[in-house]
Amino acid sequence: MLAEEMYEFRGQLKERGIIFCYSGYMTEDVLAGIGSAIRRKLEIEEADRRTAKILFSVFVEQVQNVIRYSAEGEPPNVPPGDFDLRYGVLTVGIQDDMYFVACGNLVKNADVDPLGAALSHIKALSKEELKVLYREKLKDGPPEGSKGAGVGFIEIARRADNGFDFDFAPMNDEFSYFCLKAYI
Amino acid sequence: MENLNIQATQRTPEVDFNFEKSIFFLRGESYPEDVTSFYGPVISQLREHLASREGVEISFGFELIYFNSSTAKILFGLFENLDEAASAGNKVNITWAFEEDDDNMEEMGAEFAEDLEHADFQLKQLKG
């Protein structure tokens, strides 16, 4: 039964084209470990170097977003800004002949509108406009660790050749679930 | 100032700063856990050195394979520092290397260089 259940779970992931899946506390060590496994897998697949680099870049920005901003974490009963560990889900896979990197994490309801607005704005920009905004953020953007859609999302938008989708699902009075999926 | 030589790790570049000759290199990958704690001390030493130079040749080579967006902020500031050193009367040469076919890395170099007014800038393709 154990094996059957796990195999079934694996099958569900496979059906969705998922090659890598991680659900749990995201740390920089997890990032480094999964990162090198992804690179290895792409080497074996003989994905071209450009695609491999872009996928890795999008992966790093996605995971670092979760590490810095997920509103679910440990220890409990402290404000999300003070978490030592932050929870998130990461999947990397292939769908319609494109690689994708998707991340999900809780966000506070109060952050849904500003984050959504910033991402909609970024999504609508041309390559050239993204470049200009990126420069502005490098010059005057908020420092590392501060809230708001920083340079990481712009990096994702610039690198992901086939764009990205995102949305939110309301959970309760305090939190919503946020997911961003980038296509390479 | 004592020369600075920090070995590369999986996530941080090799720092090869020769203060005596004013020849500086960053080589490798950069996506540290905390960019400030890695780059802060390195860059403050470099700034101090640059501020004390006048009429000398300064060369900075970037040979990066990958860097994340937090590192991009640091690099942007570094270009500003180097351009200031050039405007203060030093001859500053910046070389930005990229791997063959890495158009993103090539483009990033060109973008960082857009604001340079005094320093010389060159793109260089690394041999595969």
Short mmCIF file of C-alpha atoms in Angstrom, two decimals:
data_model
loop_
_atom_site.label_atom_id
_atom_site.label_comp_id
_atom_site.label_asym_id
_atom_site.label_seq_id
_atom_site.Cartn_x
_atom_site.Cartn_y
_atom_site.Cartn_z
CA MET A 1 0.00 0.00 0.00
CA LEU A 2 2.77 2.38 0.88
CA ALA A 3 4.52 1.92 -2.40
CA GLU A 4 1.27 2.00 -4.33
CA GLU A 5 0.23 5.26 -2.73
CA MET A 6 3.58 6.89 -3.38
CA TYR A 7 3.66 5.61 -6.93
CA GLU A 8 0.22 7.06 -7.50
CA PHE A 9 1.43 10.41 -6.18
CA ARG A 10 4.42 10.25 -8.48
CA GLY A 11 2.05 9.47 -11.36
CA GLN A 12 0.03 12.58 -10.60
CA LEU A 13 3.17 14.70 -10.77
CA LYS A 14 4.24 13.00 -13.97
CA GLU A 15 0.86 13.66 -15.59
CA ARG A 16 1.48 17.34 -15.04
CA GLY A 17 4.89 17.14 -16.63
CA ILE A 18 6.65 17.73 -13.33
CA ILE A 19 10.29 16.69 -13.19
CA PHE A 20 11.16 18.26 -9.84
CA CYS A 21 8.82 18.91 -6.96
CA TYR A 22 9.64 20.29 -3.57
CA SER A 23 7.15 21.19 -0.89
CA GLY A 24 8.45 22.35 2.44
CA TYR A 25 10.72 24.84 4.07
CA MET A 26 12.77 26.66 1.48
CA THR A 27 16.29 27.41 2.52
CA GLU A 28 19.36 28.55 0.66
CA ASP A 29 20.80 25.04 1.07
CA VAL A 30 17.71 23.55 -0.53
CA LEU A 31 18.09 26.07 -3.35
CA ALA A 32 21.72 25.13 -3.92
CA GLY A 33 20.97 21.39 -3.82
CA ILE A 34 17.97 21.42 -6.14
CA GLY A 35 19.77 23.94 -8.33
CA SER A 36 22.67 21.63 -9.02
CA ALA A 37 20.34 18.68 -9.63
CA ILE A 38 18.40 20.77 -12.17
CA ARG A 39 21.60 21.76 -13.93
CA ARG A 40 22.74 18.14 -14.02
CA LYS A 41 19.42 17.00 -15.44
CA LEU A 42 19.56 19.65 -18.16
CA GLU A 43 23.11 18.64 -19.05
CA ILE A 44 22.07 15.01 -19.43
CA GLU A 45 19.06 16.03 -21.50
CA GLU A 46 21.42 18.08 -23.62
CA ALA A 47 19.16 21.09 -23.32
CA ASP A 48 20.96 23.94 -25.01
CA ARG A 49 23.11 26.02 -22.69
CA ARG A 50 21.03 29.13 -23.21
CA THR A 51 17.82 27.38 -22.09
CA ALA A 52 19.64 25.76 -19.17
CA LYS A 53 20.95 29.11 -17.99
CA ILE A 54 17.58 30.84 -18.31
CA LEU A 55 15.81 28.04 -16.46
CA PHE A 56 18.36 28.15 -13.67
CA SER A 57 18.08 31.91 -13.41
CA VAL A 58 14.27 31.83 -13.19
CA PHE A 59 14.50 29.01 -10.63
CA VAL A 60 16.85 31.01 -8.38
CA GLU A 61 14.68 34.14 -8.47
CA GLN A 62 11.52 32.14 -7.78
CA VAL A 63 12.98 30.24 -4.84
CA GLN A 64 14.63 33.34 -3.36
CA ASN A 65 11.25 35.07 -3.51
CA VAL A 66 9.74 32.28 -1.40
CA ILE A 67 12.69 32.33 1.02
CA ARG A 68 12.29 36.08 1.52
CA TYR A 69 8.58 36.67 1.25
CA SER A 70 6.46 33.61 2.02
CA ALA A 71 3.94 34.47 4.73
CA GLU A 72 3.96 30.89 6.05
CA GLY A 73 6.84 29.80 8.21
CA GLU A 74 8.49 29.00 11.50
CA PRO A 75 8.59 29.77 14.32
CA PRO A 76 4.82 30.32 14.61
CA ASN A 77 3.45 33.33 16.44
CA VAL A 78 5.99 35.78 15.07
CA PRO A 79 5.31 38.25 12.27
CA PRO A 80 6.17 36.79 8.82
CA GLY A 81 9.06 39.24 8.55
CA ASP A 82 10.78 37.43 11.45
CA PHE A 83 10.45 33.85 10.21
CA ASP A 84 13.57 31.71 10.28
CA LEU A 85 12.10 29.23 7.82
CA ARG A 86 9.62 29.94 5.09
CA TYR A 87 7.30 27.44 3.49
CA GLY A 88 6.70 27.09 -0.22
CA VAL A 89 6.13 24.70 -3.08
CA LEU A 90 8.31 24.48 -6.17
CA THR A 91 7.76 22.53 -9.35
CA VAL A 92 9.91 22.37 -12.46
CA GLY A 93 8.68 20.52 -15.49
CA ILE A 94 7.84 20.39 -19.15
CA GLN A 95 4.49 21.31 -20.63
CA ASP A 96 3.67 21.88 -24.32
CA ASP A 97 7.36 21.55 -25.19
CA MET A 98 8.27 24.36 -22.80
CA TYR A 99 10.03 24.17 -19.51
CA PHE A 100 8.23 25.75 -16.62
CA VAL A 101 9.15 26.80 -13.10
CA ALA A 102 6.23 27.33 -10.73
CA CYS A 103 6.32 28.44 -7.12
CA GLY A 104 3.53 28.82 -4.59
CA ASN A 105 3.39 30.36 -1.16
CA LEU A 106 1.06 32.09 1.25
CA VAL A 107 0.83 35.87 1.16
CA LYS A 108 -1.02 38.25 3.44
CA ASN A 109 -4.30 39.49 2.00
CA ALA A 110 -3.06 43.04 2.38
CA ASP A 111 -0.23 42.25 -0.07
CA VAL A 112 -2.45 40.69 -2.73
CA ASP A 113 -3.48 43.95 -4.44
CA PRO A 114 -0.07 45.63 -4.56
CA LEU A 115 1.72 42.43 -5.62
CA GLY A 116 -0.95 41.64 -8.20
CA ALA A 117 -0.83 45.17 -9.59
CA ALA A 118 2.97 45.12 -9.82
CA LEU A 119 2.99 41.74 -11.57
CA SER A 120 0.21 42.74 -14.01
CA HIS A 121 2.22 45.82 -14.84
CA ILE A 122 5.41 43.83 -15.43
CA LYS A 123 3.54 41.24 -17.49
CA ALA A 124 2.25 43.90 -19.86
CA LEU A 125 5.65 45.48 -20.54
CA SER A 126 7.70 44.96 -23.69
CA LYS A 127 11.28 43.67 -23.54
CA GLU A 128 12.57 47.21 -23.91
CA GLU A 129 10.28 48.57 -21.19
CA LEU A 130 11.32 45.75 -18.86
CA LYS A 131 14.93 46.69 -19.44
CA VAL A 132 14.23 50.32 -18.48
CA LEU A 133 12.32 49.30 -15.34
CA TYR A 134 15.09 46.86 -14.40
CA ARG A 135 17.66 49.66 -14.57
CA GLU A 136 15.47 51.92 -12.45
CA LYS A 137 15.20 49.19 -9.82
CA LEU A 138 18.95 48.56 -9.84
CA LYS A 139 19.53 52.26 -9.36
CA ASP A 140 16.91 53.26 -6.82
CA GLY A 141 15.02 50.10 -5.94
CA PRO A 142 14.27 49.04 -2.40
CA PRO A 143 17.13 47.32 -0.61
CA GLU A 144 17.41 43.58 -0.23
CA GLY A 145 14.74 42.03 1.95
CA SER A 146 12.25 44.85 1.70
CA LYS A 147 8.69 44.23 0.61
CA GLY A 148 7.20 44.85 -2.78
CA ALA A 149 7.81 43.49 -6.23
CA GLY A 150 11.53 44.00 -6.55
CA VAL A 151 13.99 43.33 -9.26
CA GLY A 152 13.57 39.54 -8.95
CA PHE A 153 10.17 39.51 -10.68
CA ILE A 154 11.49 41.74 -13.45
CA GLU A 155 14.40 39.35 -13.88
CA ILE A 156 11.91 36.48 -14.30
CA ALA A 157 9.87 38.48 -16.81
CA ARG A 158 12.99 39.36 -18.80
CA ARG A 159 14.41 35.85 -18.88
CA ALA A 160 11.30 33.70 -19.36
CA ASP A 161 10.98 33.66 -23.15
CA ASN A 162 7.39 32.51 -23.05
CA GLY A 163 6.22 34.78 -20.25
CA PHE A 164 4.59 33.98 -16.95
CA ASP A 165 1.18 33.58 -15.36
CA PHE A 166 0.19 34.22 -11.79
CA ASP A 167 -2.87 34.34 -9.60
CA PHE A 168 -4.12 34.24 -6.03
CA ALA A 169 -6.57 31.98 -4.22
CA PRO A 170 -8.21 33.39 -1.07
CA MET A 171 -7.68 31.15 1.99
CA ASN A 172 -9.14 32.99 4.95
CA ASP A 173 -9.45 36.47 6.50
CA GLU A 174 -5.71 36.84 6.71
CA PHE A 175 -4.04 34.91 3.90
CA SER A 176 -4.22 34.06 0.22
CA TYR A 177 -2.25 31.54 -1.77
CA PHE A 178 -0.02 32.96 -4.48
CA CYS A 179 1.36 31.09 -7.46
CA LEU A 180 3.63 32.24 -10.26
CA LYS A 181 4.51 30.02 -13.20
CA ALA A 182 7.15 31.06 -15.67
CA TYR A 183 7.58 29.42 -19.10
CA ILE A 184 10.96 28.99 -20.76
CA MET B 1 46.42 47.54 1.04
CA GLU B 2 46.78 43.76 1.32
CA ASN B 3 45.76 41.91 -1.85
CA LEU B 4 42.49 40.10 -1.62
CA ASN B 5 42.05 36.56 -2.86
CA ILE B 6 38.84 34.73 -2.07
CA GLN B 7 38.31 31.32 -3.65
CA ALA B 8 35.12 30.71 -5.59
CA THR B 9 32.38 28.58 -4.07
CA GLN B 10 29.32 27.05 -5.72
CA ARG B 11 27.47 30.30 -5.13
CA THR B 12 30.08 33.02 -4.78
CA PRO B 13 32.66 34.17 -7.30
CA GLU B 14 36.41 34.19 -7.00
CA VAL B 15 37.54 37.61 -5.83
CA ASP B 16 41.00 38.41 -7.15
CA PHE B 17 41.87 41.97 -6.14
CA ASN B 18 45.44 43.10 -6.65
CA PHE B 19 45.51 46.51 -4.97
CA GLU B 20 49.20 46.99 -5.63
CA LYS B 21 48.69 46.83 -9.41
CA SER B 22 45.06 47.99 -9.37
CA ILE B 23 44.00 44.88 -11.27
CA PHE B 24 40.73 43.35 -10.17
CA PHE B 25 38.76 40.28 -11.17
CA LEU B 26 35.46 38.70 -10.25
CA ARG B 27 35.13 35.19 -11.71
CA GLY B 28 32.44 32.56 -11.49
CA GLU B 29 28.90 32.38 -10.20
CA SER B 30 27.12 34.75 -7.87
CA TYR B 31 23.90 33.98 -6.05
CA PRO B 32 24.92 34.24 -2.40
CA GLU B 33 22.51 33.77 0.45
CA ASP B 34 23.20 37.32 1.56
CA VAL B 35 24.78 39.60 -1.04
CA THR B 36 25.51 42.29 1.52
CA SER B 37 27.57 40.09 3.80
CA PHE B 38 29.56 38.68 0.88
CA TYR B 39 30.13 41.85 -1.14
CA GLY B 40 29.98 44.49 1.60
CA PRO B 41 33.55 44.10 2.96
CA VAL B 42 35.03 43.42 -0.47
CA ILE B 43 33.51 46.50 -2.03
CA SER B 44 34.28 48.83 0.84
CA GLN B 45 37.96 47.90 0.51
CA LEU B 46 37.80 48.51 -3.22
CA ARG B 47 36.09 51.89 -2.74
CA GLU B 48 38.69 52.96 -0.24
CA HIS B 49 41.44 51.97 -2.64
CA LEU B 50 39.84 53.69 -5.64
CA ALA B 51 39.35 56.91 -3.68
CA SER B 52 43.07 57.02 -2.94
CA ARG B 53 44.19 56.64 -6.59
CA GLU B 54 44.99 59.45 -8.96
CA GLY B 55 46.38 59.27 -12.47
CA VAL B 56 46.90 55.51 -12.44
CA GLU B 57 45.71 52.63 -14.61
CA ILE B 58 42.94 50.57 -13.09
CA SER B 59 41.62 47.41 -14.69
CA PHE B 60 38.52 45.44 -13.68
CA GLY B 61 37.62 42.14 -15.30
CA PHE B 62 34.18 40.60 -14.86
CA GLU B 63 34.14 36.93 -15.83
CA LEU B 64 30.80 35.81 -14.54
CA ILE B 65 28.97 32.70 -15.59
CA TYR B 66 25.75 33.47 -13.75
CA PHE B 67 24.53 36.06 -11.26
CA ASN B 68 21.15 36.66 -9.65
CA SER B 69 19.20 39.89 -9.47
CA SER B 70 20.49 40.82 -5.99
CA THR B 71 24.02 40.55 -7.36
CA ALA B 72 22.99 42.73 -10.32
CA LYS B 73 22.33 45.57 -7.88
CA ILE B 74 25.83 45.19 -6.47
CA LEU B 75 27.42 45.11 -9.92
CA PHE B 76 25.51 48.21 -10.94
CA GLY B 77 26.97 50.05 -7.96
CA LEU B 78 30.42 48.74 -8.78
CA PHE B 79 30.25 50.20 -12.28
CA GLU B 80 29.32 53.56 -10.74
CA ASN B 81 32.34 53.38 -8.41
CA LEU B 82 34.65 52.55 -11.29
CA ASP B 83 33.29 55.40 -13.38
CA GLU B 84 33.85 57.79 -10.47
CA ALA B 85 37.45 56.63 -10.25
CA ALA B 86 37.80 57.36 -13.97
CA SER B 87 36.29 60.82 -13.60
CA ALA B 88 38.80 61.48 -10.82
CA GLY B 89 41.59 61.21 -13.37
CA ASN B 90 42.44 57.52 -13.48
CA LYS B 91 42.50 55.42 -16.62
CA VAL B 92 39.90 52.78 -15.92
CA ASN B 93 39.39 49.75 -18.16
CA ILE B 94 36.45 47.46 -17.57
CA THR B 95 36.25 44.13 -19.37
CA TRP B 96 33.06 42.10 -19.33
CA ALA B 97 33.44 38.50 -20.42
CA PHE B 98 30.60 36.21 -21.46
CA GLU B 99 30.43 32.61 -22.58
CA GLU B 100 29.83 31.89 -26.24
CA ASP B 101 26.09 32.10 -27.07
CA ASP B 102 25.25 33.66 -23.73
CA ASP B 103 23.42 36.62 -25.20
CA ASN B 104 21.84 37.47 -21.84
CA MET B 105 25.22 37.87 -20.16
CA GLU B 106 26.49 39.92 -23.10
CA GLU B 107 23.40 42.13 -22.94
CA MET B 108 23.76 42.65 -19.18
CA GLY B 109 27.32 43.87 -19.65
CA ALA B 110 26.25 46.30 -22.32
CA GLU B 111 23.44 47.54 -20.07
CA PHE B 112 25.72 48.12 -17.11
CA ALA B 113 28.07 50.02 -19.40
CA GLU B 114 25.38 52.39 -20.68
CA ASP B 115 25.87 54.85 -17.84
CA LEU B 116 29.66 54.92 -18.06
CA GLU B 117 30.94 58.39 -18.95
CA HIS B 118 34.64 58.13 -18.21
CA ALA B 119 35.69 54.51 -17.95
CA ASP B 120 36.56 52.38 -21.00
CA PHE B 121 34.48 49.30 -21.53
CA GLN B 122 35.04 46.16 -23.56
CA LEU B 123 32.99 43.03 -24.13
CA LYS B 124 34.98 39.85 -24.46
CA GLN B 125 33.80 36.41 -25.48
CA LEU B 126 35.23 33.61 -23.38
CA LYS B 127 36.55 30.70 -25.40
CA GLY B 128 34.34 27.64 -24.95
#
